[in-house]
Coordinates of C-alpha atoms in Angstrom, one line a residue:
Chain A
M251 CA 67.2 36.9 -33.3
E252 CA 64.8 39.2 -31.7
K253 CA 62.3 36.9 -30.0
E254 CA 62.9 36.2 -26.4
I255 CA 63.1 32.5 -25.6
L256 CA 64.1 32.5 -21.9
R257 CA 63.7 34.8 -19.0
A258 CA 65.1 34.6 -15.5
E259 CA 63.2 36.9 -13.2
H260 CA 64.3 38.0 -9.7
I261 CA 66.2 34.8 -9.0
T262 CA 67.3 34.7 -5.4
K263 CA 68.9 31.7 -3.7
S264 CA 70.5 31.0 -0.3
Y265 CA 72.1 27.9 1.2
G266 CA 71.4 28.1 4.9
E267 CA 72.6 31.5 6.2
K268 CA 74.6 32.2 3.1
Q269 CA 72.9 34.1 0.2
V270 CA 74.4 33.1 -3.1
L271 CA 72.2 34.8 -5.7
N272 CA 70.4 38.1 -5.3
D273 CA 67.7 39.2 -7.6
I274 CA 69.1 37.9 -10.9
N275 CA 67.3 39.1 -14.0
F276 CA 68.2 38.4 -17.6
S277 CA 66.9 37.2 -20.9
L278 CA 68.0 35.1 -23.8
K279 CA 66.9 35.6 -27.4
E280 CA 66.3 32.9 -30.0
G281 CA 69.6 31.7 -31.6
E282 CA 71.6 33.9 -29.2
L283 CA 74.8 32.9 -27.4
V284 CA 74.9 34.7 -24.0
C285 CA 77.7 34.3 -21.5
L286 CA 77.6 34.6 -17.7
L287 CA 81.1 35.9 -16.8
G288 CA 82.4 35.9 -13.3
V289 CA 85.1 34.7 -11.0
S290 CA 85.2 31.1 -9.7
G291 CA 82.8 30.6 -6.8
V292 CA 80.6 33.6 -7.5
G293 CA 77.5 31.4 -7.9
K294 CA 77.4 30.8 -11.7
T295 CA 76.8 27.1 -11.3
T296 CA 74.1 27.7 -8.7
L297 CA 72.3 29.9 -11.1
F298 CA 72.5 27.1 -13.8
N299 CA 71.1 24.6 -11.3
V300 CA 68.2 26.9 -10.7
L301 CA 67.7 27.5 -14.4
S302 CA 67.8 23.8 -15.2
G303 CA 65.3 23.0 -12.5
L304 CA 67.8 21.0 -10.3
T305 CA 67.6 23.5 -7.5
A306 CA 64.6 25.4 -6.4
P307 CA 65.1 29.2 -6.0
D308 CA 64.0 30.9 -2.8
K309 CA 62.4 33.6 -4.9
G310 CA 61.9 34.3 -8.6
K311 CA 61.0 32.2 -11.6
V312 CA 62.4 30.9 -14.9
L313 CA 60.1 31.4 -17.9
L314 CA 60.5 29.6 -21.3
A315 CA 58.8 30.7 -24.5
S316 CA 56.0 28.5 -25.6
E317 CA 53.1 28.7 -28.1
N318 CA 51.0 30.6 -25.6
G319 CA 53.5 33.2 -24.4
F320 CA 55.8 32.1 -21.6
T321 CA 55.6 29.0 -19.4
D322 CA 56.9 28.8 -15.9
I323 CA 59.5 26.1 -15.8
T324 CA 60.9 26.8 -12.4
E325 CA 61.9 23.6 -10.6
K326 CA 61.1 21.5 -13.7
N327 CA 63.8 19.2 -14.8
G328 CA 64.5 18.4 -18.5
M329 CA 63.2 21.6 -20.0
L330 CA 66.7 23.0 -20.8
S331 CA 69.6 21.0 -22.0
Y332 CA 72.5 21.1 -19.5
M333 CA 76.1 20.4 -20.2
L334 CA 78.2 20.4 -17.0
Q335 CA 81.9 21.3 -16.7
K336 CA 83.1 17.8 -17.0
D337 CA 82.1 15.8 -20.1
L338 CA 80.5 13.1 -17.8
L339 CA 80.4 10.5 -20.5
L340 CA 79.5 7.1 -19.0
P341 CA 82.7 5.0 -19.2
H342 CA 80.9 1.8 -19.8
M343 CA 78.9 2.9 -22.8
H344 CA 80.1 3.3 -26.4
V345 CA 80.3 6.8 -27.6
V346 CA 77.2 6.4 -29.7
D347 CA 75.2 5.2 -26.8
N348 CA 76.5 8.0 -24.6
V349 CA 75.4 10.6 -27.2
A350 CA 72.0 8.9 -27.7
L351 CA 71.4 8.7 -23.9
P352 CA 68.8 11.6 -23.9
L353 CA 66.8 9.7 -26.5
T354 CA 67.0 6.3 -24.8
L355 CA 66.0 7.9 -21.5
K356 CA 62.9 9.2 -23.3
G357 CA 62.0 5.7 -24.3
V358 CA 63.3 5.8 -28.0
P359 CA 64.3 2.3 -28.9
K360 CA 68.1 1.8 -28.7
K361 CA 68.5 1.1 -32.5
K362 CA 66.5 4.2 -33.5
A363 CA 68.4 6.3 -30.9
R364 CA 71.7 5.1 -32.3
E365 CA 70.7 5.9 -35.8
T366 CA 69.5 9.4 -34.9
A367 CA 72.7 10.1 -33.0
S368 CA 75.0 8.7 -35.8
E369 CA 73.5 11.2 -38.2
Y370 CA 75.3 14.0 -36.3
F371 CA 78.6 12.3 -35.9
R372 CA 80.2 13.8 -39.0
R373 CA 79.0 17.3 -38.2
F374 CA 80.4 17.1 -34.7
G375 CA 83.8 15.7 -36.0
L376 CA 83.1 12.4 -34.3
D377 CA 83.0 10.1 -37.3
G378 CA 84.5 6.6 -36.6
T379 CA 84.2 6.9 -32.9
Q380 CA 80.7 5.4 -32.6
N381 CA 81.8 2.1 -31.2
K382 CA 84.7 3.4 -29.1
Y383 CA 84.6 3.9 -25.3
P384 CA 85.0 7.4 -23.9
A385 CA 88.4 6.6 -22.5
Q386 CA 89.7 6.0 -26.0
L387 CA 88.9 9.6 -27.0
S388 CA 91.0 12.8 -26.6
G389 CA 89.7 15.6 -24.3
G390 CA 88.5 17.6 -27.2
M391 CA 86.6 14.7 -28.8
R392 CA 85.0 13.9 -25.5
Q393 CA 83.7 17.5 -25.2
R394 CA 82.3 17.3 -28.7
A395 CA 80.5 14.1 -27.8
A396 CA 79.2 15.8 -24.7
L397 CA 78.0 18.7 -26.7
L398 CA 76.3 16.5 -29.2
R399 CA 74.5 14.7 -26.3
T400 CA 73.4 18.1 -25.0
Y401 CA 72.1 19.0 -28.5
L402 CA 70.2 15.7 -28.7
C403 CA 68.3 16.5 -25.5
G404 CA 66.2 18.4 -28.0
N405 CA 65.4 21.5 -25.9
K406 CA 65.2 25.0 -27.2
V407 CA 67.9 26.3 -24.8
A408 CA 71.2 24.8 -23.9
L409 CA 73.1 25.6 -20.7
L410 CA 76.9 25.0 -20.9
D411 CA 78.9 25.2 -17.7
E412 CA 82.5 26.1 -18.6
P413 CA 82.6 23.6 -21.5
F414 CA 86.2 24.1 -22.4
S415 CA 87.8 24.9 -19.1
A416 CA 89.4 21.4 -18.7
L417 CA 91.2 21.6 -22.1
D418 CA 94.7 22.6 -23.0
T419 CA 95.1 26.0 -24.7
I420 CA 95.6 24.7 -28.3
T421 CA 92.7 22.2 -28.1
K422 CA 90.6 24.9 -26.5
A423 CA 91.3 27.4 -29.3
S424 CA 90.4 24.9 -32.1
L425 CA 87.3 23.7 -30.3
Q426 CA 86.1 27.3 -29.7
E427 CA 86.2 28.0 -33.5
W428 CA 84.5 24.7 -34.2
F429 CA 81.9 25.5 -31.5
L430 CA 81.1 28.9 -33.1
E431 CA 80.5 27.2 -36.5
V432 CA 78.4 24.5 -35.1
M433 CA 76.2 26.8 -33.0
E434 CA 75.7 29.0 -36.0
D435 CA 74.7 26.0 -38.0
L436 CA 72.3 24.5 -35.4
G437 CA 70.9 27.8 -34.3
M438 CA 70.9 26.7 -30.7
S439 CA 70.0 29.4 -28.1
T440 CA 72.7 29.0 -25.5
I441 CA 73.8 30.4 -22.2
F442 CA 77.3 29.5 -21.2
I443 CA 79.4 30.1 -18.1
T444 CA 83.0 31.0 -18.1
H445 CA 85.6 32.8 -16.1
D446 CA 87.8 33.3 -19.1
I447 CA 87.3 36.9 -20.5
D448 CA 88.8 36.1 -23.9
E449 CA 86.5 33.1 -24.3
A450 CA 83.5 35.2 -23.4
I451 CA 84.3 37.9 -25.9
L452 CA 85.1 35.4 -28.7
L453 CA 82.0 33.3 -28.4
S454 CA 79.2 35.5 -27.1
D455 CA 76.6 37.8 -28.6
R456 CA 76.1 39.3 -25.1
I457 CA 78.0 39.0 -21.8
Y458 CA 76.4 39.4 -18.4
M459 CA 78.9 40.2 -15.6
M460 CA 78.2 38.3 -12.4
T461 CA 79.9 39.7 -9.4
G462 CA 79.6 40.2 -5.6
S463 CA 78.5 38.1 -2.8
P464 CA 75.6 37.4 -3.0
A465 CA 76.1 37.5 -6.8
T466 CA 74.2 39.9 -8.9
L467 CA 74.4 40.7 -12.6
T468 CA 76.3 44.0 -12.6
G469 CA 76.9 44.7 -16.3
E470 CA 75.9 43.8 -19.8
F471 CA 78.1 43.9 -22.9
R472 CA 77.0 43.4 -26.4
I473 CA 79.7 42.0 -28.7
E474 CA 79.0 43.6 -32.1
Q475 CA 81.5 41.7 -34.1
P476 CA 79.7 39.7 -36.8
K477 CA 79.7 35.8 -36.8
P478 CA 81.2 33.4 -37.6
R479 CA 84.3 34.7 -35.8
N480 CA 87.6 33.0 -35.5
Q481 CA 90.7 33.3 -33.3
S482 CA 92.1 36.2 -35.4
F483 CA 89.4 38.3 -33.8
T484 CA 91.2 38.0 -30.5
M485 CA 94.1 40.0 -32.0
T486 CA 92.1 43.0 -33.0
D487 CA 91.9 46.4 -31.2
E488 CA 88.2 46.0 -30.8
F489 CA 88.8 42.8 -28.9
L490 CA 91.3 44.4 -26.6
Q491 CA 88.9 47.3 -26.0
Y492 CA 86.2 44.9 -24.9
K493 CA 88.6 43.1 -22.7
K494 CA 89.8 46.3 -21.1
D495 CA 86.2 47.4 -20.4
I496 CA 85.2 44.0 -19.0
R497 CA 88.3 43.8 -16.8
R498 CA 87.7 47.2 -15.5
L499 CA 84.2 46.4 -14.5
L500 CA 85.1 43.0 -13.0
F501 CA 88.0 44.2 -11.0
V502 CA 86.2 47.3 -9.7
D503 CA 83.4 45.1 -8.5
Q504 CA 85.8 42.5 -7.1
I505 CA 87.6 45.2 -5.0
A506 CA 84.3 46.7 -4.0
F507 CA 83.0 43.4 -2.7
S508 CA 86.2 42.0 -1.2
Chain B
M658 CA 112.2 -5.4 -22.5
N659 CA 110.2 -3.8 -19.8
R660 CA 107.4 -6.3 -20.3
K661 CA 109.9 -9.1 -20.0
K662 CA 111.2 -7.6 -16.8
K663 CA 107.7 -7.3 -15.5
S664 CA 106.8 -10.9 -16.3
I665 CA 110.0 -12.0 -14.5
K666 CA 109.0 -10.0 -11.5
E667 CA 105.3 -10.9 -11.5
I668 CA 105.4 -14.5 -12.4
W669 CA 108.8 -16.1 -12.1
V670 CA 109.8 -14.5 -8.7
P671 CA 106.7 -15.8 -6.8
V672 CA 107.0 -19.2 -8.6
A673 CA 110.6 -19.5 -7.6
A674 CA 109.8 -18.5 -4.0
I675 CA 107.1 -21.3 -3.8
L676 CA 109.5 -23.8 -5.3
I677 CA 112.2 -22.8 -2.8
F678 CA 109.7 -23.1 0.0
I679 CA 108.6 -26.6 -1.1
L680 CA 112.3 -27.6 -1.4
I681 CA 113.1 -26.4 2.2
W682 CA 109.9 -28.2 3.4
Q683 CA 111.1 -31.5 1.7
L684 CA 114.6 -31.1 3.2
I685 CA 113.2 -30.6 6.7
C686 CA 111.3 -33.8 6.3
V687 CA 114.2 -35.8 4.7
F688 CA 116.6 -34.8 7.5
E689 CA 113.8 -35.4 10.1
L690 CA 114.1 -32.0 11.7
V691 CA 110.4 -32.4 12.5
P692 CA 108.9 -35.9 13.1
G693 CA 107.2 -37.3 10.0
F694 CA 103.8 -37.9 11.7
M695 CA 103.7 -34.2 12.6
L696 CA 104.8 -32.7 9.2
P697 CA 104.4 -35.0 6.2
S698 CA 106.8 -34.2 3.3
P699 CA 105.5 -32.6 0.1
L700 CA 106.0 -35.9 -1.7
D701 CA 103.9 -37.7 0.9
V702 CA 101.2 -35.0 0.5
G703 CA 101.3 -35.5 -3.3
K704 CA 101.0 -39.2 -2.9
A705 CA 98.0 -38.9 -0.5
F706 CA 96.4 -36.5 -3.0
V707 CA 96.8 -38.9 -5.9
T708 CA 95.6 -41.9 -3.9
D709 CA 92.5 -40.2 -2.5
F710 CA 91.8 -38.2 -5.6
P711 CA 88.4 -39.8 -6.4
L712 CA 87.3 -39.5 -2.8
L713 CA 88.5 -35.9 -2.6
M714 CA 86.6 -35.0 -5.7
H715 CA 83.4 -36.6 -4.4
H716 CA 83.6 -34.5 -1.2
A717 CA 84.7 -31.4 -3.1
G718 CA 81.6 -31.7 -5.3
I719 CA 79.3 -31.3 -2.3
T720 CA 81.4 -28.5 -0.8
L721 CA 81.3 -26.7 -4.1
L722 CA 77.5 -27.2 -4.3
E723 CA 77.1 -25.7 -0.8
A724 CA 79.5 -22.8 -1.7
F725 CA 77.6 -22.2 -5.0
F726 CA 74.2 -22.0 -3.4
G727 CA 75.4 -19.9 -0.5
L728 CA 77.3 -17.6 -2.8
T729 CA 74.4 -17.1 -5.2
I730 CA 72.0 -16.3 -2.4
G731 CA 74.6 -14.2 -0.6
V732 CA 75.3 -12.1 -3.7
M733 CA 71.7 -11.6 -4.5
L734 CA 70.9 -10.6 -0.9
G735 CA 74.0 -8.3 -0.8
F736 CA 72.9 -6.6 -4.0
C737 CA 69.3 -6.1 -2.7
C738 CA 70.5 -4.9 0.7
A739 CA 73.1 -2.4 -0.9
A740 CA 70.4 -1.1 -3.3
L741 CA 68.0 -0.5 -0.4
M742 CA 70.6 1.1 1.7
D743 CA 71.6 3.4 -1.2
T744 CA 68.1 4.3 -2.0
F745 CA 66.7 4.8 1.5
P746 CA 69.2 6.4 3.9
V747 CA 67.0 5.3 6.8
V748 CA 67.5 1.7 5.8
K749 CA 71.3 2.3 5.8
S750 CA 71.2 3.9 9.3
A751 CA 69.2 0.9 10.6
L752 CA 71.1 -1.9 8.8
Y753 CA 74.7 -0.8 8.5
P754 CA 75.6 -1.1 12.2
I755 CA 73.9 -4.6 12.3
L756 CA 75.9 -5.6 9.3
V757 CA 79.2 -4.5 10.9
L758 CA 78.2 -6.2 14.2
T759 CA 77.6 -9.5 12.4
Q760 CA 81.1 -9.5 11.1
T761 CA 82.5 -9.5 14.7
I762 CA 81.0 -13.0 15.2
P763 CA 83.3 -15.7 13.9
P764 CA 81.6 -18.3 11.6
V765 CA 82.9 -21.1 13.8
A766 CA 80.7 -19.8 16.6
I767 CA 77.6 -19.7 14.4
A768 CA 78.0 -23.0 12.7
P769 CA 76.9 -25.2 15.7
L770 CA 73.8 -23.1 16.2
L771 CA 72.9 -23.4 12.5
I772 CA 73.3 -27.2 12.8
L773 CA 71.1 -27.2 15.9
W774 CA 68.4 -25.2 14.1
F775 CA 68.6 -26.7 10.6
S776 CA 70.0 -30.3 11.2
Y777 CA 72.9 -31.9 9.5
G778 CA 71.8 -31.5 5.9
I779 CA 73.1 -29.1 3.2
W780 CA 71.1 -26.0 4.5
P781 CA 73.1 -25.0 7.6
K782 CA 76.2 -25.0 5.4
V783 CA 74.5 -23.0 2.7
I784 CA 73.3 -20.5 5.3
L785 CA 76.8 -20.1 6.8
V786 CA 78.1 -19.4 3.3
V787 CA 75.3 -16.9 2.7
L788 CA 76.4 -15.1 5.9
V789 CA 80.1 -14.9 5.0
A790 CA 79.5 -14.0 1.4
F791 CA 76.8 -11.4 2.0
F792 CA 78.9 -8.8 3.9
P793 CA 81.7 -8.2 1.3
M794 CA 79.1 -8.0 -1.4
A795 CA 76.7 -5.6 0.4
V796 CA 79.5 -3.3 1.7
G797 CA 81.4 -3.3 -1.7
L798 CA 78.3 -2.6 -3.7
L799 CA 77.1 0.1 -1.3
E800 CA 80.4 1.8 -1.6
G801 CA 80.2 1.5 -5.4
F802 CA 76.7 3.0 -5.5
Q803 CA 77.6 5.9 -3.3
S804 CA 80.9 6.8 -5.0
V805 CA 79.1 7.8 -8.2
D806 CA 80.1 11.3 -9.3
S807 CA 77.3 13.6 -8.0
D808 CA 77.6 15.6 -11.2
L809 CA 76.7 12.5 -13.2
I810 CA 73.5 12.2 -11.1
R811 CA 72.8 15.9 -11.7
L812 CA 73.3 15.4 -15.4
M813 CA 70.9 12.5 -15.5
K814 CA 68.3 14.4 -13.5
S815 CA 68.7 17.4 -15.9
M816 CA 67.8 14.9 -18.6
K817 CA 64.7 13.9 -16.7
A818 CA 66.0 10.4 -15.9
T819 CA 64.0 8.4 -13.4
K820 CA 65.5 7.0 -10.2
W821 CA 65.3 3.6 -11.8
Q822 CA 67.2 4.8 -14.9
I823 CA 69.8 6.4 -12.8
F824 CA 70.3 3.2 -10.8
W825 CA 70.6 0.9 -13.8
K826 CA 72.4 3.2 -16.2
V827 CA 74.8 4.9 -13.9
K828 CA 75.0 3.3 -10.4
V829 CA 75.1 -0.3 -11.3
P830 CA 77.8 -0.1 -14.0
S831 CA 79.8 2.3 -11.8
A832 CA 79.7 -0.2 -9.0
L833 CA 80.8 -3.2 -11.2
G834 CA 84.4 -2.8 -10.1
N835 CA 83.4 -3.0 -6.4
F836 CA 81.0 -5.9 -7.2
F837 CA 83.9 -7.9 -8.6
S838 CA 86.3 -7.0 -5.8
G839 CA 83.6 -8.1 -3.3
L840 CA 82.9 -11.2 -5.3
K841 CA 86.6 -12.3 -5.3
I842 CA 86.6 -12.1 -1.5
A843 CA 83.1 -13.7 -1.3
V844 CA 84.1 -16.8 -3.4
S845 CA 87.1 -17.6 -1.3
Y846 CA 85.1 -17.0 1.9
S847 CA 82.3 -19.2 0.5
V848 CA 84.6 -22.3 0.1
V849 CA 86.2 -21.8 3.5
G850 CA 82.7 -21.1 5.1
A851 CA 81.4 -24.3 3.7
V852 CA 84.4 -26.3 5.0
I853 CA 84.0 -24.8 8.5
A854 CA 80.3 -25.6 8.5
E855 CA 81.1 -29.2 7.5
W856 CA 83.7 -29.5 10.3
L857 CA 81.0 -29.1 12.9
G858 CA 78.5 -31.6 11.5
G859 CA 77.6 -33.4 8.4
F860 CA 78.1 -36.6 6.4
I861 CA 79.9 -35.4 3.3
G862 CA 82.1 -32.6 2.2
L863 CA 85.8 -31.6 2.4
G864 CA 85.3 -30.4 6.0
V865 CA 83.9 -33.9 6.9
Y866 CA 86.8 -35.5 5.1
M867 CA 89.2 -33.2 7.0
T868 CA 87.8 -34.2 10.5
R869 CA 87.9 -37.9 9.6
V870 CA 91.6 -37.8 8.4
K871 CA 92.5 -35.7 11.5
K872 CA 91.0 -38.4 13.8
S873 CA 93.0 -41.1 12.0
L874 CA 96.2 -39.0 12.3
S875 CA 96.6 -39.0 8.5
Y876 CA 98.3 -35.7 8.3
D877 CA 99.5 -36.2 4.7
K878 CA 95.8 -36.4 3.7
M879 CA 95.1 -33.4 5.9
F880 CA 97.6 -31.4 4.0
A881 CA 96.3 -32.7 0.7
V882 CA 92.8 -31.4 1.5
I883 CA 94.1 -28.1 2.7
L884 CA 95.9 -27.7 -0.6
L885 CA 92.8 -28.7 -2.5
V886 CA 90.7 -26.1 -0.6
S887 CA 93.3 -23.4 -1.4
A888 CA 93.4 -24.5 -5.1
I889 CA 89.6 -24.4 -5.4
S890 CA 89.6 -20.9 -3.8
L891 CA 92.3 -19.6 -6.1
L892 CA 90.6 -21.2 -9.2
L893 CA 87.3 -19.6 -8.3
M894 CA 89.0 -16.2 -7.8
A895 CA 90.7 -16.6 -11.2
V896 CA 87.3 -17.4 -12.8
V897 CA 85.8 -14.2 -11.2
K898 CA 88.8 -12.3 -12.7
V899 CA 88.1 -13.7 -16.2
I900 CA 84.3 -12.9 -15.9
Q901 CA 85.3 -9.3 -14.7
Y902 CA 87.6 -8.9 -17.7
K903 CA 84.7 -10.0 -20.0
A904 CA 82.0 -8.0 -18.3
M905 CA 84.0 -4.7 -18.2
P906 CA 85.6 -4.3 -21.6
W907 CA 85.8 -0.5 -21.2
E908 CA 88.4 -1.0 -18.5
H909 CA 91.0 -2.6 -20.8
A910 CA 89.9 -0.7 -23.9
R911 CA 91.5 2.3 -22.0
K912 CA 94.9 0.7 -22.2
E913 CA 94.8 -0.1 -25.9

């Protein structure tokens, strides 16, 4: 878990007159789950757009570990797997074809892509849904399918933009536990966005606080609790202490910038 | 119980309304509230329809052929035009106002010009049908292409999808609902368009039949052909609805 796999260096981004991101620097290590925590509208999604290559930064670069050190992947699409806030499953495709989409887009024959995708259905709790349409799945199942699609993009790093924010509390809690298990199992290096402090503490190895306007990374927390974790962690004193510390930092910054 | 109530409301109420309308129409004719030569009774219309059935079918075949060719070309042109306008904003800026402008010109005004330019054969009718079918298809499809969730496009780009892949895998399926809505309008316009073109010149077709029976003051036959044109339009719209049902299985899978 020590080797760095991704680095964001001095990322700055403005839209017209409005500067959204200011000198963002952070790194991600192999197999690590890092959270970007900040209030809605702070610029978290803009940062993900820059990291994924969808938006060009005004300044700074995104570096991905490769055989020869680090490769500059700024403005290059398809280098990181990106799961957006909504599941964005295509309504006209069967679940298996939705999940296999990253493979078919790369030119893998449909049959082979379906076979590859189907191998993961049991692990992702999607068994028996292959030939259903997304509209026939529950919200939780749809997110699982979207996560499997993200995994099948086959990149070293996944970016997850508030993956559980649209779910009800109970579904969210069970999906978070499942997510921790699956991430541990797959060893995916992941950066995820949330504005939910509890979720950030429960899921992350490290948390970066994103505050201000333009947004900067103002704090870093390491969550020392061993993995796999479950919801009972959220009832412990340690959890509450993390929460207090994060809230203090978030609200102090919020007041300072408002 | 609810389903039963729904079927009463959706099927039997309109059927009863139509039957009542026909009954009132028949009574008006029976009691000669309107002279018979001006308003033939439903029974007379029915008789005229049966008597002239082979002739009507002969004319209808040609009208349907014109409508089919015109509709096919109109749909294809509408699709290409919408795809171009969606892909190249400059094409949209240039073409869209012209498209809207063409819709302010009534088909009746264009038909004589088309006959002047392309003579009395099938082509002026086909071209008129193309013109009337093209607009609902182009506008409907363009709206469909442009209403795709921008996040979906972002997702596809993040997966390195090409513009071509985004178009065929996301935009076209997303626009299918709009496509069929446009097609329902276009099929009914295409039959009416063909009939209008035939009014103004030609040797065969329901429009030609209509002008002939009008000149001979056979209003029962006139009503019969009007009913036939309506029936053909309704039938074609129903066919489109069935095709839509088959082509978009995910739409009704949702309701299972």
